[in-house]
């Protein structure tokens, strides 16, 4: 769970850097994380 949170934070930072159409990809990743948890 800690690892997942760290990963989400990293994804959030990278999405801030390049905020170009990563919204859908990020949404899919978050969905996968929710399913895994």
PDBQT receptor file of N, H, CA, C and O in Angstrom, charges set to zero:
ATOM      1  N   UNK A   1       0.841  -1.200   0.000  1.00  0.00    +0.000 N 
ATOM      2  CA  UNK A   1       0.000   0.000   0.000  1.00  0.00    +0.000 C 
ATOM      3  C   UNK A   1       0.880   1.256   0.000  1.00  0.00    +0.000 C 
ATOM      4  O   UNK A   1       0.600   2.203  -0.736  1.00  0.00    +0.000 OA
ATOM      5  N   UNK A   2       1.929   1.273   0.809  1.00  0.00    +0.000 N 
ATOM      6  H   UNK A   2       2.156   0.504   1.406  1.00  0.00    +0.000 HD
ATOM      7  CA  UNK A   2       2.847   2.418   0.799  1.00  0.00    +0.000 C 
ATOM      8  C   UNK A   2       3.418   2.622  -0.598  1.00  0.00    +0.000 C 
ATOM      9  O   UNK A   2       3.498   3.742  -1.102  1.00  0.00    +0.000 OA
ATOM     10  N   UNK A   3       3.810   1.515  -1.203  1.00  0.00    +0.000 N 
ATOM     11  H   UNK A   3       3.745   0.605  -0.793  1.00  0.00    +0.000 HD
ATOM     12  CA  UNK A   3       4.393   1.593  -2.537  1.00  0.00    +0.000 C 
ATOM     13  C   UNK A   3       3.391   2.210  -3.508  1.00  0.00    +0.000 C 
ATOM     14  O   UNK A   3       3.747   3.050  -4.334  1.00  0.00    +0.000 OA
ATOM     15  N   UNK A   4       2.134   1.783  -3.398  1.00  0.00    +0.000 N 
ATOM     16  H   UNK A   4       1.844   1.101  -2.727  1.00  0.00    +0.000 HD
ATOM     17  CA  UNK A   4       1.096   2.303  -4.288  1.00  0.00    +0.000 C 
ATOM     18  C   UNK A   4       0.952   3.809  -4.113  1.00  0.00    +0.000 C 
ATOM     19  O   UNK A   4       0.845   4.548  -5.091  1.00  0.00    +0.000 OA
ATOM     20  N   UNK A   5       0.950   4.258  -2.859  1.00  0.00    +0.000 N 
ATOM     21  H   UNK A   5       1.037   3.657  -2.064  1.00  0.00    +0.000 HD
ATOM     22  CA  UNK A   5       0.795   5.697  -2.604  1.00  0.00    +0.000 C 
ATOM     23  C   UNK A   5       1.973   6.460  -3.198  1.00  0.00    +0.000 C 
ATOM     24  O   UNK A   5       1.789   7.494  -3.841  1.00  0.00    +0.000 OA
ATOM     25  N   UNK A   6       3.181   5.948  -2.982  1.00  0.00    +0.000 N 
ATOM     26  H   UNK A   6       3.330   5.108  -2.460  1.00  0.00    +0.000 HD
ATOM     27  CA  UNK A   6       4.365   6.600  -3.557  1.00  0.00    +0.000 C 
ATOM     28  C   UNK A   6       4.258   6.655  -5.075  1.00  0.00    +0.000 C 
ATOM     29  O   UNK A   6       4.606   7.659  -5.695  1.00  0.00    +0.000 OA
ATOM     30  N   UNK A   7       3.773   5.566  -5.668  1.00  0.00    +0.000 N 
ATOM     31  H   UNK A   7       3.490   4.750  -5.165  1.00  0.00    +0.000 HD
ATOM     32  CA  UNK A   7       3.646   5.508  -7.127  1.00  0.00    +0.000 C 
ATOM     33  C   UNK A   7       2.646   6.550  -7.621  1.00  0.00    +0.000 C 
ATOM     34  O   UNK A   7       2.875   7.223  -8.625  1.00  0.00    +0.000 OA
ATOM     35  N   UNK A   8       1.532   6.670  -6.895  1.00  0.00    +0.000 N 
ATOM     36  H   UNK A   8       1.346   6.123  -6.078  1.00  0.00    +0.000 HD
ATOM     37  CA  UNK A   8       0.514   7.659  -7.278  1.00  0.00    +0.000 C 
ATOM     38  C   UNK A   8       1.099   9.065  -7.201  1.00  0.00    +0.000 C 
ATOM     39  O   UNK A   8       0.848   9.892  -8.078  1.00  0.00    +0.000 OA
ATOM     40  N   UNK A   9       1.874   9.336  -6.160  1.00  0.00    +0.000 N 
ATOM     41  H   UNK A   9       2.078   8.664  -5.448  1.00  0.00    +0.000 HD
ATOM     42  CA  UNK A   9       2.490  10.665  -6.020  1.00  0.00    +0.000 C 
ATOM     43  C   UNK A   9       3.432  10.919  -7.197  1.00  0.00    +0.000 C 
ATOM     44  O   UNK A   9       3.441  12.013  -7.762  1.00  0.00    +0.000 OA
ATOM     45  N   UNK A  10       4.219   9.918  -7.562  1.00  0.00    +0.000 N 
ATOM     46  H   UNK A  10       4.212   9.029  -7.103  1.00  0.00    +0.000 HD
ATOM     47  CA  UNK A  10       5.144  10.067  -8.691  1.00  0.00    +0.000 C 
ATOM     48  C   UNK A  10       4.363  10.328  -9.975  1.00  0.00    +0.000 C 
ATOM     49  O   UNK A  10       4.752  11.174 -10.780  1.00  0.00    +0.000 OA
ATOM     50  N   UNK A  11       3.268   9.607 -10.167  1.00  0.00    +0.000 N 
ATOM     51  H   UNK A  11       2.952   8.919  -9.513  1.00  0.00    +0.000 HD
ATOM     52  CA  UNK A  11       2.451   9.809 -11.361  1.00  0.00    +0.000 C 
ATOM     53  C   UNK A  11       1.885  11.221 -11.370  1.00  0.00    +0.000 C 
ATOM     54  O   UNK A  11       1.832  11.869 -12.415  1.00  0.00    +0.000 OA
ATOM     55  N   UNK A  12       1.463  11.693 -10.206  1.00  0.00    +0.000 N 
ATOM     56  H   UNK A  12       1.506  11.166  -9.357  1.00  0.00    +0.000 HD
ATOM     57  CA  UNK A  12       0.889  13.031 -10.113  1.00  0.00    +0.000 C 
ATOM     58  C   UNK A  12       1.930  14.080 -10.486  1.00  0.00    +0.000 C 
ATOM     59  O   UNK A  12       1.617  15.042 -11.188  1.00  0.00    +0.000 OA
ATOM     60  N   UNK A  13       3.169  13.901 -10.021  1.00  0.00    +0.000 N 
ATOM     61  H   UNK A  13       3.423  13.119  -9.451  1.00  0.00    +0.000 HD
ATOM     62  CA  UNK A  13       4.242  14.849 -10.338  1.00  0.00    +0.000 C 
ATOM     63  C   UNK A  13       4.517  14.836 -11.836  1.00  0.00    +0.000 C 
ATOM     64  O   UNK A  13       4.651  15.892 -12.453  1.00  0.00    +0.000 OA
ATOM     65  N   UNK A  14       4.601  13.637 -12.426  1.00  0.00    +0.000 N 
ATOM     66  H   UNK A  14       4.492  12.779 -11.924  1.00  0.00    +0.000 HD
ATOM     67  CA  UNK A  14       4.907  13.556 -13.853  1.00  0.00    +0.000 C 
ATOM     68  C   UNK A  14       3.756  14.157 -14.652  1.00  0.00    +0.000 C 
ATOM     69  O   UNK A  14       3.984  14.752 -15.705  1.00  0.00    +0.000 OA
ATOM     70  N   UNK A  15       2.526  14.011 -14.170  1.00  0.00    +0.000 N 
ATOM     71  H   UNK A  15       2.341  13.527 -13.314  1.00  0.00    +0.000 HD
ATOM     72  CA  UNK A  15       1.381  14.572 -14.890  1.00  0.00    +0.000 C 
ATOM     73  C   UNK A  15       1.410  16.091 -14.797  1.00  0.00    +0.000 C 
ATOM     74  O   UNK A  15       0.933  16.779 -15.699  1.00  0.00    +0.000 OA
ATOM     75  N   UNK A  16       1.964  16.615 -13.718  1.00  0.00    +0.000 N 
ATOM     76  H   UNK A  16       2.352  16.056 -12.985  1.00  0.00    +0.000 HD
ATOM     77  CA  UNK A  16       2.092  18.074 -13.619  1.00  0.00    +0.000 C 
ATOM     78  C   UNK A  16       3.113  18.569 -14.637  1.00  0.00    +0.000 C 
ATOM     79  O   UNK A  16       2.937  19.627 -15.242  1.00  0.00    +0.000 OA
ATOM     80  N   UNK A  17       4.185  17.793 -14.821  1.00  0.00    +0.000 N 
ATOM     81  H   UNK A  17       4.328  16.933 -14.330  1.00  0.00    +0.000 HD
ATOM     82  CA  UNK A  17       5.243  18.206 -15.751  1.00  0.00    +0.000 C 
ATOM     83  C   UNK A  17       4.712  18.174 -17.183  1.00  0.00    +0.000 C 
ATOM     84  O   UNK A  17       4.852  19.149 -17.921  1.00  0.00    +0.000 OA
ATOM     85  N   UNK A  18       4.094  17.040 -17.579  1.00  0.00    +0.000 N 
ATOM     86  H   UNK A  18       3.981  16.248 -16.979  1.00  0.00    +0.000 HD
ATOM     87  CA  UNK A  18       3.552  16.961 -18.939  1.00  0.00    +0.000 C 
ATOM     88  C   UNK A  18       2.066  16.691 -18.880  1.00  0.00    +0.000 C 
ATOM     89  O   UNK A  18       1.663  15.530 -18.809  1.00  0.00    +0.000 OA
ATOM     90  N   UNK A  19       1.269  17.678 -18.906  1.00  0.00    +0.000 N 
ATOM     91  H   UNK A  19       1.596  18.621 -18.965  1.00  0.00    +0.000 HD
ATOM     92  CA  UNK A  19      -0.166  17.549 -18.655  1.00  0.00    +0.000 C 
ATOM     93  C   UNK A  19      -0.875  17.493 -19.973  1.00  0.00    +0.000 C 
ATOM     94  O   UNK A  19      -1.885  18.176 -20.142  1.00  0.00    +0.000 OA
ATOM     95  N   UNK A  20      -0.405  16.723 -20.909  1.00  0.00    +0.000 N 
ATOM     96  H   UNK A  20       0.416  16.168 -20.772  1.00  0.00    +0.000 HD
ATOM     97  CA  UNK A  20      -0.917  16.771 -22.297  1.00  0.00    +0.000 C 
ATOM     98  C   UNK A  20      -1.899  15.701 -22.648  1.00  0.00    +0.000 C 
ATOM     99  O   UNK A  20      -1.736  15.497 -23.850  1.00  0.00    +0.000 OA
ATOM    100  N   UNK A  21      -2.666  15.062 -22.275  1.00  0.00    +0.000 N 
ATOM    101  H   UNK A  21      -2.799  15.228 -21.297  1.00  0.00    +0.000 HD
ATOM    102  CA  UNK A  21      -3.440  13.917 -22.645  1.00  0.00    +0.000 C 
ATOM    103  C   UNK A  21      -3.116  12.755 -21.777  1.00  0.00    +0.000 C 
ATOM    104  O   UNK A  21      -3.501  11.625 -22.077  1.00  0.00    +0.000 OA
ATOM    105  N   UNK A  22      -2.403  13.008 -20.686  1.00  0.00    +0.000 N 
ATOM    106  H   UNK A  22      -2.090  13.926 -20.442  1.00  0.00    +0.000 HD
ATOM    107  CA  UNK A  22      -2.101  11.909 -19.761  1.00  0.00    +0.000 C 
ATOM    108  C   UNK A  22      -3.278  11.666 -18.820  1.00  0.00    +0.000 C 
ATOM    109  O   UNK A  22      -3.244  10.742 -18.008  1.00  0.00    +0.000 OA
ATOM    110  N   UNK A  23      -4.310  12.486 -18.926  1.00  0.00    +0.000 N 
ATOM    111  H   UNK A  23      -4.337  13.237 -19.585  1.00  0.00    +0.000 HD
ATOM    112  CA  UNK A  23      -5.448  12.367 -17.991  1.00  0.00    +0.000 C 
ATOM    113  C   UNK A  23      -6.090  10.994 -18.119  1.00  0.00    +0.000 C 
ATOM    114  O   UNK A  23      -6.375  10.338 -17.117  1.00  0.00    +0.000 OA
ATOM    115  N   UNK A  24      -6.317  10.561 -19.355  1.00  0.00    +0.000 N 
ATOM    116  H   UNK A  24      -6.085  11.093 -20.169  1.00  0.00    +0.000 HD
ATOM    117  CA  UNK A  24      -6.966   9.255 -19.546  1.00  0.00    +0.000 C 
ATOM    118  C   UNK A  24      -6.069   8.139 -19.039  1.00  0.00    +0.000 C 
ATOM    119  O   UNK A  24      -6.533   7.222 -18.362  1.00  0.00    +0.000 OA
ATOM    120  N   UNK A  25      -4.784   8.214 -19.366  1.00  0.00    +0.000 N 
ATOM    121  H   UNK A  25      -4.407   8.959 -19.917  1.00  0.00    +0.000 HD
ATOM    122  CA  UNK A  25      -3.834   7.189 -18.917  1.00  0.00    +0.000 C 
ATOM    123  C   UNK A  25      -3.797   7.145 -17.391  1.00  0.00    +0.000 C 
ATOM    124  O   UNK A  25      -3.826   6.070 -16.792  1.00  0.00    +0.000 OA
ATOM    125  N   UNK A  26      -3.735   8.315 -16.774  1.00  0.00    +0.000 N 
ATOM    126  H   UNK A  26      -3.712   9.188 -17.260  1.00  0.00    +0.000 HD
ATOM    127  CA  UNK A  26      -3.692   8.385 -15.314  1.00  0.00    +0.000 C 
ATOM    128  C   UNK A  26      -4.977   7.795 -14.735  1.00  0.00    +0.000 C 
ATOM    129  O   UNK A  26      -4.946   7.073 -13.738  1.00  0.00    +0.000 OA
ATOM    130  N   UNK A  27      -6.095   8.106 -15.366  1.00  0.00    +0.000 N 
ATOM    131  H   UNK A  27      -6.120   8.692 -16.176  1.00  0.00    +0.000 HD
ATOM    132  CA  UNK A  27      -7.378   7.590 -14.883  1.00  0.00    +0.000 C 
ATOM    133  C   UNK A  27      -7.392   6.068 -14.935  1.00  0.00    +0.000 C 
ATOM    134  O   UNK A  27      -7.866   5.415 -14.006  1.00  0.00    +0.000 OA
ATOM    135  N   UNK A  28      -6.868   5.504 -16.027  1.00  0.00    +0.000 N 
ATOM    136  H   UNK A  28      -6.483   6.036 -16.781  1.00  0.00    +0.000 HD
ATOM    137  CA  UNK A  28      -6.805   4.044 -16.146  1.00  0.00    +0.000 C 
ATOM    138  C   UNK A  28      -5.917   3.462 -15.059  1.00  0.00    +0.000 C 
ATOM    139  O   UNK A  28      -6.252   2.436 -14.468  1.00  0.00    +0.000 OA
ATOM    140  N   UNK A  29      -4.785   4.108 -14.791  1.00  0.00    +0.000 N 
ATOM    141  H   UNK A  29      -4.513   4.942 -15.271  1.00  0.00    +0.000 HD
ATOM    142  CA  UNK A  29      -3.873   3.617 -13.758  1.00  0.00    +0.000 C 
ATOM    143  C   UNK A  29      -4.548   3.655 -12.396  1.00  0.00    +0.000 C 
ATOM    144  O   UNK A  29      -4.436   2.710 -11.615  1.00  0.00    +0.000 OA
ATOM    145  N   UNK A  30      -5.246   4.742 -12.112  1.00  0.00    +0.000 N 
ATOM    146  H   UNK A  30      -5.337   5.509 -12.746  1.00  0.00    +0.000 HD
ATOM    147  CA  UNK A  30      -5.938   4.861 -10.819  1.00  0.00    +0.000 C 
ATOM    148  C   UNK A  30      -6.996   3.766 -10.705  1.00  0.00    +0.000 C 
ATOM    149  O   UNK A  30      -7.175   3.177  -9.639  1.00  0.00    +0.000 OA
ATOM    150  N   UNK A  31      -7.692   3.500 -11.803  1.00  0.00    +0.000 N 
ATOM    151  H   UNK A  31      -7.546   3.979 -12.669  1.00  0.00    +0.000 HD
ATOM    152  CA  UNK A  31      -8.701   2.436 -11.781  1.00  0.00    +0.000 C 
ATOM    153  C   UNK A  31      -8.051   1.100 -11.468  1.00  0.00    +0.000 C 
ATOM    154  O   UNK A  31      -8.576   0.315 -10.678  1.00  0.00    +0.000 OA
ATOM    155  N   UNK A  32      -6.910   0.844 -12.090  1.00  0.00    +0.000 N 
ATOM    156  H   UNK A  32      -6.484   1.482 -12.731  1.00  0.00    +0.000 HD
ATOM    157  CA  UNK A  32      -6.201  -0.416 -11.838  1.00  0.00    +0.000 C 
ATOM    158  C   UNK A  32      -5.794  -0.508 -10.368  1.00  0.00    +0.000 C 
ATOM    159  O   UNK A  32      -5.922  -1.562  -9.746  1.00  0.00    +0.000 OA
ATOM    160  N   UNK A  33      -5.308   0.593  -9.827  1.00  0.00    +0.000 N 
ATOM    161  H   UNK A  33      -5.203   1.449 -10.333  1.00  0.00    +0.000 HD
ATOM    162  CA  UNK A  33      -4.880   0.600  -8.414  1.00  0.00    +0.000 C 
ATOM    163  C   UNK A  33      -6.079   0.309  -7.517  1.00  0.00    +0.000 C 
ATOM    164  O   UNK A  33      -5.976  -0.476  -6.574  1.00  0.00    +0.000 OA
ATOM    165  N   UNK A  34      -7.209   0.938  -7.809  1.00  0.00    +0.000 N 
ATOM    166  H   UNK A  34      -7.292   1.575  -8.575  1.00  0.00    +0.000 HD
ATOM    167  CA  UNK A  34      -8.405   0.714  -6.981  1.00  0.00    +0.000 C 
ATOM    168  C   UNK A  34      -8.815  -0.750  -7.058  1.00  0.00    +0.000 C 
ATOM    169  O   UNK A  34      -9.178  -1.350  -6.046  1.00  0.00    +0.000 OA
ATOM    170  N   UNK A  35      -8.758  -1.321  -8.246  1.00  0.00    +0.000 N 
ATOM    171  H   UNK A  35      -8.463  -0.833  -9.067  1.00  0.00    +0.000 HD
ATOM    172  CA  UNK A  35      -9.136  -2.733  -8.404  1.00  0.00    +0.000 C 
ATOM    173  C   UNK A  35      -8.168  -3.621  -7.626  1.00  0.00    +0.000 C 
ATOM    174  O   UNK A  35      -8.581  -4.578  -6.972  1.00  0.00    +0.000 OA
ATOM    175  N   UNK A  36      -6.880  -3.297  -7.700  1.00  0.00    +0.000 N 
ATOM    176  H   UNK A  36      -6.544  -2.520  -8.232  1.00  0.00    +0.000 HD
ATOM    177  CA  UNK A  36      -5.871  -4.109  -7.001  1.00  0.00    +0.000 C 
ATOM    178  C   UNK A  36      -6.071  -3.997  -5.497  1.00  0.00    +0.000 C 
ATOM    179  O   UNK A  36      -5.999  -4.990  -4.774  1.00  0.00    +0.000 OA
ATOM    180  N   UNK A  37      -6.325  -2.763  -5.030  1.00  0.00    +0.000 N 
ATOM    181  H   UNK A  37      -6.384  -1.956  -5.618  1.00  0.00    +0.000 HD
ATOM    182  CA  UNK A  37      -6.476  -2.605  -3.576  1.00  0.00    +0.000 C 
ATOM    183  C   UNK A  37      -7.725  -3.337  -3.194  1.00  0.00    +0.000 C 
ATOM    184  O   UNK A  37      -8.089  -3.364  -2.018  1.00  0.00    +0.000 OA
TER     185      UNK A  37
